PDB file of C-alpha atoms and ligand atoms in Angstrom:
ATOM      1  CA  UNK A   1       0.448  11.206  -1.166  1.00 91.00           C
ATOM      2  CA  UNK A   2       3.804  10.515   0.412  1.00 98.00           C
ATOM      3  CA  UNK A   3       4.088   7.059   1.065  1.00 98.00           C
ATOM      4  CA  UNK A   4       6.688   5.236   3.797  1.00 98.00           C
ATOM      5  CA  UNK A   5       7.605   2.697   5.061  1.00 99.00           C
ATOM      6  CA  UNK A   6       7.494   0.843   8.634  1.00 99.00           C
ATOM      7  CA  UNK A   7       8.630  -2.201   9.532  1.00 99.00           C
ATOM      8  CA  UNK A   8       8.196  -3.153  13.683  1.00 99.00           C
ATOM      9  CA  UNK A   9      10.865  -5.236  13.994  1.00 98.00           C
ATOM     10  CA  UNK A  10      11.917  -8.082  15.559  1.00 99.00           C
ATOM     11  CA  UNK A  11      12.075  -6.860  19.193  1.00 98.00           C
ATOM     12  CA  UNK A  12       8.637  -4.905  18.730  1.00 99.00           C
ATOM     13  CA  UNK A  13       7.110  -8.501  17.534  1.00 99.00           C
ATOM     14  CA  UNK A  14       8.714 -10.773  20.144  1.00 98.00           C
ATOM     15  CA  UNK A  15       7.497  -8.183  23.026  1.00 98.00           C
ATOM     16  CA  UNK A  16       4.171  -7.167  21.638  1.00 98.00           C
ATOM     17  CA  UNK A  17       4.500  -4.077  20.279  1.00 99.00           C
ATOM     18  CA  UNK A  18       3.317  -4.247  16.924  1.00 99.00           C
ATOM     19  CA  UNK A  19      -0.283  -2.972  17.630  1.00 98.00           C
ATOM     20  CA  UNK A  20       1.013  -0.067  20.140  1.00 98.00           C
ATOM     21  CA  UNK A  21       3.175   0.712  16.530  1.00 99.00           C
ATOM     22  CA  UNK A  22       0.054   0.421  14.481  1.00 99.00           C
ATOM     23  CA  UNK A  23      -1.722   2.474  17.258  1.00 98.00           C
ATOM     24  CA  UNK A  24       0.271   5.615  17.398  1.00 98.00           C
ATOM     25  CA  UNK A  25       0.271   6.027  13.812  1.00 98.00           C
ATOM     26  CA  UNK A  26      -3.279   5.765  13.737  1.00 98.00           C
ATOM     27  CA  UNK A  27      -3.757   8.188  16.498  1.00 98.00           C
ATOM     28  CA  UNK A  28      -1.444  10.523  13.715  1.00 98.00           C
ATOM     29  CA  UNK A  29      -3.979  10.399  11.119  1.00 98.00           C
ATOM     30  CA  UNK A  30      -1.437   9.012   8.864  1.00 98.00           C
ATOM     31  CA  UNK A  31      -3.954   6.600   6.750  1.00 98.00           C
ATOM     32  CA  UNK A  32      -2.493   2.394   6.316  1.00 98.00           C
ATOM     33  CA  UNK A  33      -1.992   0.615   2.813  1.00 98.00           C
ATOM     34  CA  UNK A  34      -0.344  -1.870   3.139  1.00 98.00           C
ATOM     35  CA  UNK A  35       0.724  -4.787   5.724  1.00 98.00           C
ATOM     36  CA  UNK A  36       2.304  -7.915   6.015  1.00 98.00           C
ATOM     37  CA  UNK A  37       3.986 -10.290   9.082  1.00 98.00           C
ATOM     38  CA  UNK A  38       7.116 -12.620   7.142  1.00 98.00           C
ATOM     39  CA  UNK A  39      10.327 -13.683   8.715  1.00 98.00           C
ATOM     40  CA  UNK A  40      12.252 -12.597   5.924  1.00 98.00           C
ATOM     41  CA  UNK A  41      15.708 -13.923   4.528  1.00 98.00           C
ATOM     42  CA  UNK A  42      19.730 -12.848   4.692  1.00 98.00           C
ATOM     43  CA  UNK A  43      19.295 -12.075   1.398  1.00 98.00           C
ATOM     44  CA  UNK A  44      16.556 -10.124   1.311  1.00 98.00           C
ATOM     45  CA  UNK A  45      18.187  -7.888   5.040  1.00 98.00           C
ATOM     46  CA  UNK A  46      21.270  -7.128   2.544  1.00 98.00           C
ATOM     47  CA  UNK A  47      19.921  -5.674  -0.159  1.00 98.00           C
ATOM     48  CA  UNK A  48      17.254  -3.532   2.421  1.00 98.00           C
ATOM     49  CA  UNK A  49      20.092  -2.665   4.255  1.00 98.00           C
ATOM     50  CA  UNK A  50      23.330  -2.129   1.935  1.00 98.00           C
ATOM     51  CA  UNK A  51      23.461   0.948   2.017  1.00 97.00           C
ATOM     52  CA  UNK A  52      24.992  -0.095   5.550  1.00 98.00           C
ATOM     53  CA  UNK A  53      27.101  -2.224   4.188  1.00 98.00           C
ATOM     54  CA  UNK A  54      30.947  -1.796   5.545  1.00 98.00           C
ATOM     55  CA  UNK A  55      29.347  -0.131   8.955  1.00 98.00           C
ATOM     56  CA  UNK A  56      31.219  -1.490  11.857  1.00 98.00           C
ATOM     57  CA  UNK A  57      27.112  -2.728  13.276  1.00 98.00           C
ATOM     58  CA  UNK A  58      26.574  -4.241   9.455  1.00 98.00           C
ATOM     59  CA  UNK A  59      26.857  -7.235  10.792  1.00 98.00           C
ATOM     60  CA  UNK A  60      25.048  -7.163  13.472  1.00 98.00           C
ATOM     61  CA  UNK A  61      21.982  -5.449  12.329  1.00 98.00           C
ATOM     62  CA  UNK A  62      22.078  -7.916   9.868  1.00 98.00           C
ATOM     63  CA  UNK A  63      20.793 -11.077  12.766  1.00 98.00           C
ATOM     64  CA  UNK A  64      18.707  -8.498  14.234  1.00 98.00           C
ATOM     65  CA  UNK A  65      16.466  -8.348  12.096  1.00 98.00           C
ATOM     66  CA  UNK A  66      16.405 -11.663  10.346  1.00 98.00           C
ATOM     67  CA  UNK A  67      16.151 -13.148  14.115  1.00 98.00           C
ATOM     68  CA  UNK A  68      12.400 -13.169  14.551  1.00 98.00           C
ATOM     69  CA  UNK A  69       9.704 -11.963  12.274  1.00 98.00           C
ATOM     70  CA  UNK A  70       8.802  -8.322  11.500  1.00 99.00           C
ATOM     71  CA  UNK A  71       5.644  -6.778  11.001  1.00 99.00           C
ATOM     72  CA  UNK A  72       6.664  -4.549   6.629  1.00 99.00           C
ATOM     73  CA  UNK A  73       4.032  -2.170   6.643  1.00 99.00           C
ATOM     74  CA  UNK A  74       3.807   1.679   4.435  1.00 99.00           C
ATOM     75  CA  UNK A  75       1.152   4.020   5.604  1.00 99.00           C
ATOM     76  CA  UNK A  76       1.043   7.246   3.668  1.00 98.00           C
ATOM     77  CA  UNK A  77      -0.632  11.154   3.994  1.00 98.00           C
ATOM     78  CA  UNK A  78       1.183  14.490   3.627  1.00 97.00           C
ATOM     79  CA  UNK A  79       4.717  14.599   5.161  1.00 98.00           C
ATOM     80  CA  UNK A  80       4.456  10.710   6.365  1.00 98.00           C
ATOM     81  CA  UNK A  81       8.423  10.352   5.619  1.00 98.00           C
ATOM     82  CA  UNK A  82       9.063  13.382   8.186  1.00 98.00           C
ATOM     83  CA  UNK A  83       5.869  12.731  10.194  1.00 98.00           C
ATOM     84  CA  UNK A  84       6.437   8.595  10.851  1.00 98.00           C
ATOM     85  CA  UNK A  85      10.852   9.778  10.922  1.00 98.00           C
ATOM     86  CA  UNK A  86       8.709  12.528  14.166  1.00 98.00           C
ATOM     87  CA  UNK A  87       6.437   8.617  15.226  1.00 98.00           C
ATOM     88  CA  UNK A  88       9.070   6.573  16.259  1.00 98.00           C
ATOM     89  CA  UNK A  89      12.181   8.806  17.461  1.00 98.00           C
ATOM     90  CA  UNK A  90      15.874   9.354  16.807  1.00 98.00           C
ATOM     91  CA  UNK A  91      17.830   6.182  15.910  1.00 98.00           C
ATOM     92  CA  UNK A  92      19.462   6.276  19.443  1.00 98.00           C
ATOM     93  CA  UNK A  93      16.811   5.657  22.402  1.00 98.00           C
ATOM     94  CA  UNK A  94      18.361   7.769  24.559  1.00 98.00           C
ATOM     95  CA  UNK A  95      18.374  11.051  22.327  1.00 98.00           C
ATOM     96  CA  UNK A  96      14.997  10.296  21.285  1.00 98.00           C
ATOM     97  CA  UNK A  97      12.988  12.456  22.502  1.00 98.00           C
ATOM     98  CA  UNK A  98       9.989  12.061  24.439  1.00 98.00           C
ATOM     99  CA  UNK A  99       5.714  10.491  23.799  1.00 98.00           C
ATOM    100  CA  UNK A 100       8.146   8.965  20.893  1.00 98.00           C
ATOM    101  CA  UNK A 101       8.665   5.171  20.418  1.00 98.00           C
ATOM    102  CA  UNK A 102      11.331   4.340  21.193  1.00 98.00           C
ATOM    103  CA  UNK A 103      11.801   6.988  23.502  1.00 98.00           C
ATOM    104  CA  UNK A 104       8.922   5.199  25.887  1.00 98.00           C
ATOM    105  CA  UNK A 105      10.235   1.683  24.789  1.00 98.00           C
ATOM    106  CA  UNK A 106      13.840   1.352  24.292  1.00 98.00           C
ATOM    107  CA  UNK A 107      16.989   1.613  25.463  1.00 98.00           C
ATOM    108  CA  UNK A 108      19.737   0.197  23.085  1.00 98.00           C
ATOM    109  CA  UNK A 109      20.137   1.288  19.634  1.00 98.00           C
ATOM    110  CA  UNK A 110      20.686  -2.013  18.260  1.00 98.00           C
ATOM    111  CA  UNK A 111      16.756  -3.024  19.582  1.00 98.00           C
ATOM    112  CA  UNK A 112      15.011  -0.163  18.281  1.00 98.00           C
ATOM    113  CA  UNK A 113      12.214  -1.210  17.840  1.00 98.00           C
ATOM    114  CA  UNK A 114      11.298   0.232  14.193  1.00 98.00           C
ATOM    115  CA  UNK A 115      12.134   1.155  10.655  1.00 98.00           C
ATOM    116  CA  UNK A 116      11.112   4.462   8.787  1.00 98.00           C
ATOM    117  CA  UNK A 117      12.326   5.457   5.293  1.00 98.00           C
ATOM    118  CA  UNK A 118      14.233   8.264   6.000  1.00 98.00           C
ATOM    119  CA  UNK A 119      13.578  10.330   2.622  1.00 98.00           C
ATOM    120  CA  UNK A 120      10.623  10.811   0.237  1.00 98.00           C
ATOM    121  CA  UNK A 121      12.850   9.101  -2.398  1.00 98.00           C
ATOM    122  CA  UNK A 122      13.990   5.749   0.091  1.00 98.00           C
ATOM    123  CA  UNK A 123      10.572   5.600   0.920  1.00 98.00           C
ATOM    124  CA  UNK A 124       9.545   4.612  -2.694  1.00 98.00           C
ATOM    125  CA  UNK A 125      11.894   2.327  -3.461  1.00 98.00           C
ATOM    126  CA  UNK A 126      12.024   0.650  -0.286  1.00 98.00           C
ATOM    127  CA  UNK A 127       8.068   0.668  -0.331  1.00 98.00           C
ATOM    128  CA  UNK A 128       8.567  -0.514  -3.900  1.00 98.00           C
ATOM    129  CA  UNK A 129      11.597  -3.459  -2.560  1.00 98.00           C
ATOM    130  CA  UNK A 130       9.312  -4.801   0.258  1.00 98.00           C
ATOM    131  CA  UNK A 131       5.770  -4.574  -1.626  1.00 98.00           C
ATOM    132  CA  UNK A 132       4.165  -5.498  -5.483  1.00 98.00           C
ATOM    133  CA  UNK A 133       1.812  -3.430  -6.259  1.00 98.00           C
ATOM    134  CA  UNK A 134      -1.366  -5.043  -6.198  1.00 98.00           C
ATOM    135  CA  UNK A 135      -0.605  -5.384  -1.851  1.00 98.00           C
ATOM    136  CA  UNK A 136      -1.195  -1.298  -2.151  1.00 98.00           C
ATOM    137  CA  UNK A 137      -4.092  -0.721  -1.536  1.00 98.00           C
ATOM    138  CA  UNK A 138      -5.804   2.173  -3.233  1.00 97.00           C
ATOM    139  CA  UNK A 139      -8.276   3.758  -0.800  1.00 98.00           C
ATOM    140  CA  UNK A 140     -10.561   6.586   1.075  1.00 97.00           C
ATOM    141  CA  UNK A 141     -11.447   7.337   4.730  1.00 97.00           C
ATOM    142  CA  UNK A 142     -14.393   8.642   5.137  1.00 97.00           C
ATOM    143  CA  UNK A 143     -12.642  10.821   8.280  1.00 97.00           C
ATOM    144  CA  UNK A 144      -9.828  11.939   5.567  1.00 98.00           C
ATOM    145  CA  UNK A 145     -10.695  15.131   5.421  1.00 97.00           C
ATOM    146  CA  UNK A 146     -11.106  16.211   9.110  1.00 98.00           C
ATOM    147  CA  UNK A 147      -7.654  15.276   9.483  1.00 98.00           C
ATOM    148  CA  UNK A 148      -5.416  15.871   5.420  1.00 97.00           C
ATOM    149  CA  UNK A 149      -6.350  19.807   4.344  1.00 96.00           C
ATOM    150  CA  UNK A 150      -7.043  18.649   0.494  1.00 90.00           C
TER     151      UNK A 150
HETATM  152  P1  IDP B 201      17.456   4.539  10.978  1.00 67.58           P
HETATM  153  O1  IDP B 201      17.190   3.252  11.380  1.00 67.58           O
HETATM  154  O2  IDP B 201      17.114   6.175  12.133  1.00 67.58           O
HETATM  155  O3  IDP B 201      17.056   4.923   9.624  1.00 67.58           O
HETATM  156  P2  IDP B 201      19.889   3.988  11.108  1.00 67.58           P
HETATM  157  O4  IDP B 201      21.496   5.502  10.613  1.00 67.58           O
HETATM  158  O5  IDP B 201      19.928   3.944   9.215  1.00 67.58           O
HETATM  159  O6  IDP B 201      18.840   4.483  11.899  1.00 67.58           O
HETATM  160  O7  IDP B 201      20.243   2.691  10.744  1.00 67.58           O
HETATM  161  C1  IDP B 201      19.532   1.500  11.306  1.00 67.58           C
HETATM  162  C2  IDP B 201      19.671   0.787  11.868  1.00 67.58           C
HETATM  163  O8  IDP B 201      20.640   0.537  11.983  1.00 67.58           O
HETATM  164  C3  IDP B 201      19.361   1.372  12.762  1.00 67.58           C
HETATM  165  O9  IDP B 201      17.630   1.520  12.912  1.00 67.58           O
HETATM  166  C4  IDP B 201      20.049   0.199  14.421  1.00 67.58           C
HETATM  167  O10 IDP B 201      18.850  -0.989  14.224  1.00 67.58           O
HETATM  168  C5  IDP B 201      21.092   0.252  13.802  1.00 67.58           C
HETATM  169  N1  IDP B 201      22.173   0.773  14.519  1.00 67.58           N
HETATM  170  C6  IDP B 201      22.825   1.970  13.324  1.00 67.58           C
HETATM  171  N2  IDP B 201      23.897   2.947  14.119  1.00 67.58           N
HETATM  172  C7  IDP B 201      24.013   1.566  14.990  1.00 67.58           C
HETATM  173  C8  IDP B 201      25.544   1.601  16.249  1.00 67.58           C
HETATM  174  O11 IDP B 201      26.127   2.244  16.149  1.00 67.58           O
HETATM  175  N3  IDP B 201      24.652  -0.010  16.659  1.00 67.58           N
HETATM  176  C9  IDP B 201      23.233  -0.813  16.426  1.00 67.58           C
HETATM  177  N4  IDP B 201      23.028  -0.826  15.578  1.00 67.58           N
HETATM  178  C10 IDP B 201      23.389   0.235  14.906  1.00 67.58           C
HETATM  179 MG1   MG B 202      17.794   4.145   8.349  1.00 67.58          MG
END
């Protein structure tokens, strides 16, 4: 089953949107695997966003992600990476599809509320970076057979 890392970033937490994000992912049919509310250190933020080092928005991005607590989660399901990216919407809120979280709740790329892994490979890496193996809950739902074809 595919897994992806989701963060409700500091702006989403401050604006009281943790529940909104969780509700949308639950309604989509995805299954929660792990969750923790935490303050990210600068060092950890730099590891998570290493791919963006050197870009013009990098310093602002690091300050943003460590400015207040985040809600970190792992969600799973068939095509979880693509499904969650779609539910979040495009990186720039003005380019995000109507009905997506970034469209419905955000205006600026530097305050775009959420993070979601962009590929299956990065999903695996990010889940391993943010969570210990024992924090990942392996469980089934009664409803799974009505959401997952196999
Ligand atoms: P993603 O979060 O949709 O995967 P990335 O391109 O990986 O988008 O960028 C990581 C994060 O960096 C974005 O979610 C956004 O918060 C921030 N970011 C990206 N581009 C810009 C920009 O041009 N200005 C300010 N912040 C940006
Ligand atoms: Mg990204």
